[in-house]
PDB file of C-alpha atoms and ligand atoms in Angstrom:
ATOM      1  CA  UNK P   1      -9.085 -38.118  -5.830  1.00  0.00           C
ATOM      2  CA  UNK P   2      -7.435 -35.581  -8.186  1.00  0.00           C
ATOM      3  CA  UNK P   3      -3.909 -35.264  -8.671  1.00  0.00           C
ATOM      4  CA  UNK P   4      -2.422 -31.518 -10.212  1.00  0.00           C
ATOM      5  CA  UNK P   5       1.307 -31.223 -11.056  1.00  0.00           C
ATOM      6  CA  UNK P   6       3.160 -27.586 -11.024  1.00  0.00           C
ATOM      7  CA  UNK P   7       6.197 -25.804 -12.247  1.00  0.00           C
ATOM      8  CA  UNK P   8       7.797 -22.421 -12.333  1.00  0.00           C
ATOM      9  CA  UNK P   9      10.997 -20.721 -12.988  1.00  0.00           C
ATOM     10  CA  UNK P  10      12.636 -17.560 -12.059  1.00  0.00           C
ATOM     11  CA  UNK P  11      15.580 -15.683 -12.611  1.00  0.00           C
ATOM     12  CA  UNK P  12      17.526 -14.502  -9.856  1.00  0.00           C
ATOM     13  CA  UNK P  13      18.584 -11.091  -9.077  1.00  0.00           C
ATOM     14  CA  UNK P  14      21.175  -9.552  -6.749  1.00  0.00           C
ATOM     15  CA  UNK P  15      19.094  -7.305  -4.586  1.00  0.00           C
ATOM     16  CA  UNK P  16      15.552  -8.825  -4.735  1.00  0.00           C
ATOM     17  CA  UNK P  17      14.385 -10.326  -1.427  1.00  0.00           C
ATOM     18  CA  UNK P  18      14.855 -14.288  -1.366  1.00  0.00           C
ATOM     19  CA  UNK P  19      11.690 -15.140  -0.441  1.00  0.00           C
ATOM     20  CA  UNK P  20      10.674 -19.053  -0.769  1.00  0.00           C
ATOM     21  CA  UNK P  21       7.575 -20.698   0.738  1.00  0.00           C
ATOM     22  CA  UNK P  22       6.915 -17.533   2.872  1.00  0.00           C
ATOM     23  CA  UNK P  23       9.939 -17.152   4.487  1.00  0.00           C
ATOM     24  CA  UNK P  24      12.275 -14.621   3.468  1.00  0.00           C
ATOM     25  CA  UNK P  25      15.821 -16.007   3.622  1.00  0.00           C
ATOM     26  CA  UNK P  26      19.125 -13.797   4.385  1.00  0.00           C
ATOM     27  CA  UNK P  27      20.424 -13.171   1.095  1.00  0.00           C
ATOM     28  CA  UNK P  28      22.160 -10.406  -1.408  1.00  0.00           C
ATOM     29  CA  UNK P  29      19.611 -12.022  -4.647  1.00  0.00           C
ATOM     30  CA  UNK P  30      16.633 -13.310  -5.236  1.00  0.00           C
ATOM     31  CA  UNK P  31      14.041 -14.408  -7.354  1.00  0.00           C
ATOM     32  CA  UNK P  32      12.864 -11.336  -9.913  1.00  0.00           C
ATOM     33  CA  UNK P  33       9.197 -11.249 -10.654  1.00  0.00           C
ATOM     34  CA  UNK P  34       6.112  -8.958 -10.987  1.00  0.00           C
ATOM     35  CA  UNK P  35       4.808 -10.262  -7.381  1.00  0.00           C
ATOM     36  CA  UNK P  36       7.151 -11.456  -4.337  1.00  0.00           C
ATOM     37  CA  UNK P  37       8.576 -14.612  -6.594  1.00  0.00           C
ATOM     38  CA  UNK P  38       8.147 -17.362  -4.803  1.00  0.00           C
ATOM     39  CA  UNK P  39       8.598 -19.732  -6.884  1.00  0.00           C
ATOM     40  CA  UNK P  40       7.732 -22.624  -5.271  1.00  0.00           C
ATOM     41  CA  UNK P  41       4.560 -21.617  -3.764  1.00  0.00           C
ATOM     42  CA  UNK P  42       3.557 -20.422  -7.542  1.00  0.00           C
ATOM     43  CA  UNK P  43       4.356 -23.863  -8.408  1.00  0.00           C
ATOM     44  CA  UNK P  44       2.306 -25.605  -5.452  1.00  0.00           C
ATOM     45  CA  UNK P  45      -0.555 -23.119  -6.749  1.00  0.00           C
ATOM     46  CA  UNK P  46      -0.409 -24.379 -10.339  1.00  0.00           C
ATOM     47  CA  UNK P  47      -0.828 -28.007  -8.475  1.00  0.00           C
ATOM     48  CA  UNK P  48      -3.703 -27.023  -7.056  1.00  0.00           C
ATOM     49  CA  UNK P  49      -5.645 -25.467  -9.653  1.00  0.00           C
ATOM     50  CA  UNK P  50      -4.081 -27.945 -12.314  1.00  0.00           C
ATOM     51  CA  UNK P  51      -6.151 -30.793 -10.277  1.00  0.00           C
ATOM     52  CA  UNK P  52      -8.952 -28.957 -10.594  1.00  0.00           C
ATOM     53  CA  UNK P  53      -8.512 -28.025 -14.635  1.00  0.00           C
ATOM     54  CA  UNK P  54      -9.227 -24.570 -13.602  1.00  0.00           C
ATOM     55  CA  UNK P  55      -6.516 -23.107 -15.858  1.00  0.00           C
ATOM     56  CA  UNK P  56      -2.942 -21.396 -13.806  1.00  0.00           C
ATOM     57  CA  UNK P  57      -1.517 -18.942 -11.765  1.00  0.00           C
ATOM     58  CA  UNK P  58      -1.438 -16.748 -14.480  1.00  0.00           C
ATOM     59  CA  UNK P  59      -4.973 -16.977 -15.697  1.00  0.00           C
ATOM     60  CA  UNK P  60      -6.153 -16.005 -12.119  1.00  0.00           C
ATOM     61  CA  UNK P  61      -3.336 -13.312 -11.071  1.00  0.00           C
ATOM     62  CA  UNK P  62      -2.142 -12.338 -14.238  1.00  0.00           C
ATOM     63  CA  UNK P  63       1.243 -10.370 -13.687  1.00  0.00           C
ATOM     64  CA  UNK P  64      -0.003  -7.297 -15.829  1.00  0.00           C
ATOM     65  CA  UNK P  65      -2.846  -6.839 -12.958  1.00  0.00           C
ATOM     66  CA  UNK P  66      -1.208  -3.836 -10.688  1.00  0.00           C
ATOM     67  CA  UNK P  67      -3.181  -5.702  -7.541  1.00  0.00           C
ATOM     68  CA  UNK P  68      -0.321  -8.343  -7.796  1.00  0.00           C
ATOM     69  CA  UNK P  69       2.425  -6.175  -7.971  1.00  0.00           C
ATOM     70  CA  UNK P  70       5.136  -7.511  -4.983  1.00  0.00           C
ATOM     71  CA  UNK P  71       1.736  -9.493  -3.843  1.00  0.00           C
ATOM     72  CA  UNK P  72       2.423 -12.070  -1.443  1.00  0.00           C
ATOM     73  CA  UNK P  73       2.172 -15.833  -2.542  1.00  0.00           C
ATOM     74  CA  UNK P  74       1.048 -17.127   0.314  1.00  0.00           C
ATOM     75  CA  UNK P  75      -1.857 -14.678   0.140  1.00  0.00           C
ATOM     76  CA  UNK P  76      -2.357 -15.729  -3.199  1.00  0.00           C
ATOM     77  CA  UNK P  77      -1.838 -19.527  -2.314  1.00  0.00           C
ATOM     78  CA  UNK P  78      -4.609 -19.055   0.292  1.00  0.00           C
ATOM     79  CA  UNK P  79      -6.938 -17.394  -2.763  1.00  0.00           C
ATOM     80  CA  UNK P  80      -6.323 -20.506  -4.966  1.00  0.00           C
ATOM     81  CA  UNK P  81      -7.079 -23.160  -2.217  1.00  0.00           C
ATOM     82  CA  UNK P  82     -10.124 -21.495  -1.511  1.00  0.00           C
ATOM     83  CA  UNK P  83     -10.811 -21.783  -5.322  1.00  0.00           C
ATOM     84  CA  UNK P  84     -10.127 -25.599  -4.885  1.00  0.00           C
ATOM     85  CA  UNK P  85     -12.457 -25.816  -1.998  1.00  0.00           C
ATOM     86  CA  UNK P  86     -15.275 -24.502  -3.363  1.00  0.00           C
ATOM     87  CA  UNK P  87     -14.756 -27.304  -5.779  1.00  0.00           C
ATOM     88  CA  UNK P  88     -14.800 -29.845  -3.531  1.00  0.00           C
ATOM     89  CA  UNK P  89     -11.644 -30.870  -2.936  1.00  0.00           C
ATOM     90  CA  UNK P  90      -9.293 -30.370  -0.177  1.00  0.00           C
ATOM     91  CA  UNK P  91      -5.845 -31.313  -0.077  1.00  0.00           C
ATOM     92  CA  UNK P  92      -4.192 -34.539   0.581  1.00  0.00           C
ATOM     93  CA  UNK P  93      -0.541 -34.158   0.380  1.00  0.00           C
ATOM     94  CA  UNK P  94       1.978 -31.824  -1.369  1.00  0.00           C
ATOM     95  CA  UNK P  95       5.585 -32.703  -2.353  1.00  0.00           C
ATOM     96  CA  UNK P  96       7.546 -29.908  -3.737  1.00  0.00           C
ATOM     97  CA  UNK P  97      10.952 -30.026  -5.256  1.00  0.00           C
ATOM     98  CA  UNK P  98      13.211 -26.333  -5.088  1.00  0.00           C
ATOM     99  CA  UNK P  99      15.766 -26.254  -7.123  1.00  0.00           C
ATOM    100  CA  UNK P 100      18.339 -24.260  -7.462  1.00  0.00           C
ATOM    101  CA  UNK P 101      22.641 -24.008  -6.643  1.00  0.00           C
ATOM    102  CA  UNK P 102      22.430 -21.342  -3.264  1.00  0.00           C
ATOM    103  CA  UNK P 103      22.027 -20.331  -0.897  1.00  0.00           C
ATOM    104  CA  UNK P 104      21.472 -23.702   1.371  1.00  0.00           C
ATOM    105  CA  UNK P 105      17.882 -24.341   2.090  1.00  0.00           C
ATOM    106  CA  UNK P 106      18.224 -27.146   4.928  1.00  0.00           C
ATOM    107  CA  UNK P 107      17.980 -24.660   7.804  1.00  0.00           C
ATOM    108  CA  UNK P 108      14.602 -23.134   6.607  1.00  0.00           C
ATOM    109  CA  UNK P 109      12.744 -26.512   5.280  1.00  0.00           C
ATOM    110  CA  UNK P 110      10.857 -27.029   8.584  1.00  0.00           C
ATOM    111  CA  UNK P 111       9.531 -23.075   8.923  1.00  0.00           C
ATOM    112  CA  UNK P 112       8.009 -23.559   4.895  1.00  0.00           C
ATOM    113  CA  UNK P 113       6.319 -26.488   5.960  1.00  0.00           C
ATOM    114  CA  UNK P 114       4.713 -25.049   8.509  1.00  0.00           C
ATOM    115  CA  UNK P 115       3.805 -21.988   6.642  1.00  0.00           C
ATOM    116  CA  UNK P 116       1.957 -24.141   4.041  1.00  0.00           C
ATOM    117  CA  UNK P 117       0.484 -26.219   6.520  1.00  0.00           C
ATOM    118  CA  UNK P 118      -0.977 -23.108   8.465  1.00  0.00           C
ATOM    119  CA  UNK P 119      -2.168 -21.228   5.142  1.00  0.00           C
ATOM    120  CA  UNK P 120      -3.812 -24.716   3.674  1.00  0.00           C
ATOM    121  CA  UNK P 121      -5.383 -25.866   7.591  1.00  0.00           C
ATOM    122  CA  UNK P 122      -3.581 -29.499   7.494  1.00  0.00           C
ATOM    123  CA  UNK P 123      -1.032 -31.602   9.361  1.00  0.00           C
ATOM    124  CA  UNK P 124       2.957 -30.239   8.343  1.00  0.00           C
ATOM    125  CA  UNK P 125       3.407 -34.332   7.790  1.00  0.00           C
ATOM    126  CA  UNK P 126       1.304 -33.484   4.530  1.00  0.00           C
ATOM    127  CA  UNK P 127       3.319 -30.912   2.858  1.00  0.00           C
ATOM    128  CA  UNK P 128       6.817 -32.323   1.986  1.00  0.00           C
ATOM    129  CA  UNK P 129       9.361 -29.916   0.547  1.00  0.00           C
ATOM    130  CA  UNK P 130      12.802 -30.997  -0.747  1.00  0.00           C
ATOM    131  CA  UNK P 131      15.752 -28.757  -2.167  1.00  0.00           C
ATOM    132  CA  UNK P 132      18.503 -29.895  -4.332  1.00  0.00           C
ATOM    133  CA  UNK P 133      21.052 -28.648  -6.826  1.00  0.00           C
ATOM    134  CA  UNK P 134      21.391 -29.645 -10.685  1.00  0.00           C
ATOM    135  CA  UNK P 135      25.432 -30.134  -9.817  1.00  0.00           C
ATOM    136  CA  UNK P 136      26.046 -26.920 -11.174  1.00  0.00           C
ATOM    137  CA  UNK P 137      24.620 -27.740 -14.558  1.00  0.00           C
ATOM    138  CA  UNK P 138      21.919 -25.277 -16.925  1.00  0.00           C
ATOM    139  CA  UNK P 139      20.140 -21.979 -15.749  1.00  0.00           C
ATOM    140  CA  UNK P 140      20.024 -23.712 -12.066  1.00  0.00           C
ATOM    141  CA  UNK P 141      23.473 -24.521 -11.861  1.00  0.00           C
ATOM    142  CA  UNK P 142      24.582 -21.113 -12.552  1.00  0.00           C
ATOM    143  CA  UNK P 143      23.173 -18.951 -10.529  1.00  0.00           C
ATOM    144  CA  UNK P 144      20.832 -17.393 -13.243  1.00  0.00           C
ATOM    145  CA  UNK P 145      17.705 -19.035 -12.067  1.00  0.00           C
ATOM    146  CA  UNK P 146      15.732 -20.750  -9.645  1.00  0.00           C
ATOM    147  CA  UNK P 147      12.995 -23.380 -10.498  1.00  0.00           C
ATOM    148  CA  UNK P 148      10.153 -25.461  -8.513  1.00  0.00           C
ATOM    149  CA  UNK P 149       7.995 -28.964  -9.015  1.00  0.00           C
ATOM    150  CA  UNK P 150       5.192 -29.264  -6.929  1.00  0.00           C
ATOM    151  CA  UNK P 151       2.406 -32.186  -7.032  1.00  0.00           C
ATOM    152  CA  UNK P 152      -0.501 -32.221  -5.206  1.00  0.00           C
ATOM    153  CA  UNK P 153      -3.234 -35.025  -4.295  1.00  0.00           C
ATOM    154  CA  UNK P 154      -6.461 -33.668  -3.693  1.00  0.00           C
ATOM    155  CA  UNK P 155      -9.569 -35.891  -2.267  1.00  0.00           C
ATOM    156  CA  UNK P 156     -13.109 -34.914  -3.054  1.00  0.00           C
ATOM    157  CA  UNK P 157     -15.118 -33.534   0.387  1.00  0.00           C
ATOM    158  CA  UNK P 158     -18.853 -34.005   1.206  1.00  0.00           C
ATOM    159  CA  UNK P 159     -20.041 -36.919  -1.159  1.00  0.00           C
ATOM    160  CA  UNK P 160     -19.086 -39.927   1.531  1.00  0.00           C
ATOM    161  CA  UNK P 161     -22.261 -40.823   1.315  1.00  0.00           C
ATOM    162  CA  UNK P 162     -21.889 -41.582  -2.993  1.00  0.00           C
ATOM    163  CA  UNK P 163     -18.436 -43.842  -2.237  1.00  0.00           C
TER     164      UNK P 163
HETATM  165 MG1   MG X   1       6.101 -17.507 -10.992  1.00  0.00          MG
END
């Protein structure tokens, strides 16, 4: 088993999509970035290829490449697990932690699950998300920016036989 741990930060915009975990939320700001922002899918893709040691997100879709200009995460969440497979390794569980002051999260938690769950072939009871607030404290807690934690346990595939 490998574990990987992730993190990423954005700044919020008025006028950028809110897109998180694939599912683009009714809202006048969102994250600003170079692809869609979605910050906590970049985070659960720094988990993924941190428990490998096969470097980050921006080593494999740097933001200065034009092919990942508004790119979709999930595509690029999709890219990286198959990275992690051909390693070996296929994922155990994910927990990731949103953070940020608004809009409310609650009534979208279920539909990001399942969009992880579809993109990464396993059960939605193995990818846990979780949104909070920093009680209005720091880059969170105003409004300027939006940040993720996601940790990943990976378990090797195909070498039963070594255990
Ligand atoms: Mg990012």
């Amino acid at each position: 088993m490998r574990v990987g741990l992730g993190y990423d930060v954005h700044k919020l915009k008025t006028g950028r999509k809110c897109i998180l975990c694939g599912v683009e939320i009714p809202n006048d700001f969102g994250p600003d970035g170079h692809s869609d922002a979605d910050v906590p899918i970049h985070a659960l893709i720094d988990a993924l290829l941190g428990a490998v040691a096969l470097g980050d997100i921006g080593k494999h879709f740097p933001d200065t490449d034009s092919r990942w200009k508004d790119a979709n995460s999930i595509e690029l969440l999709e890219k990286a697990y198959t990275l992690v497979k051909s390693f070996g390794y296929s994922l155990g569980n994910a927990d990731i932690t949103i953070v940020l002051e608004a809009p409310r999260l609650s009534g979208y938690i279920e539909l990001m699950r399942s969009n992880i769950a579809l993109v990464m072939n396993t059960e939605v009871d193995n990818i846990s998300i979780k949104a909070t607030t920093e009680e209005k404290l720091g880059f969170t807690g105003d409004g300027s920016g939006i940040s993720a934690t996601a940790i990943v346990l990976l378990n090797a595939v195909g070498n039963l036989q070594k255990s």
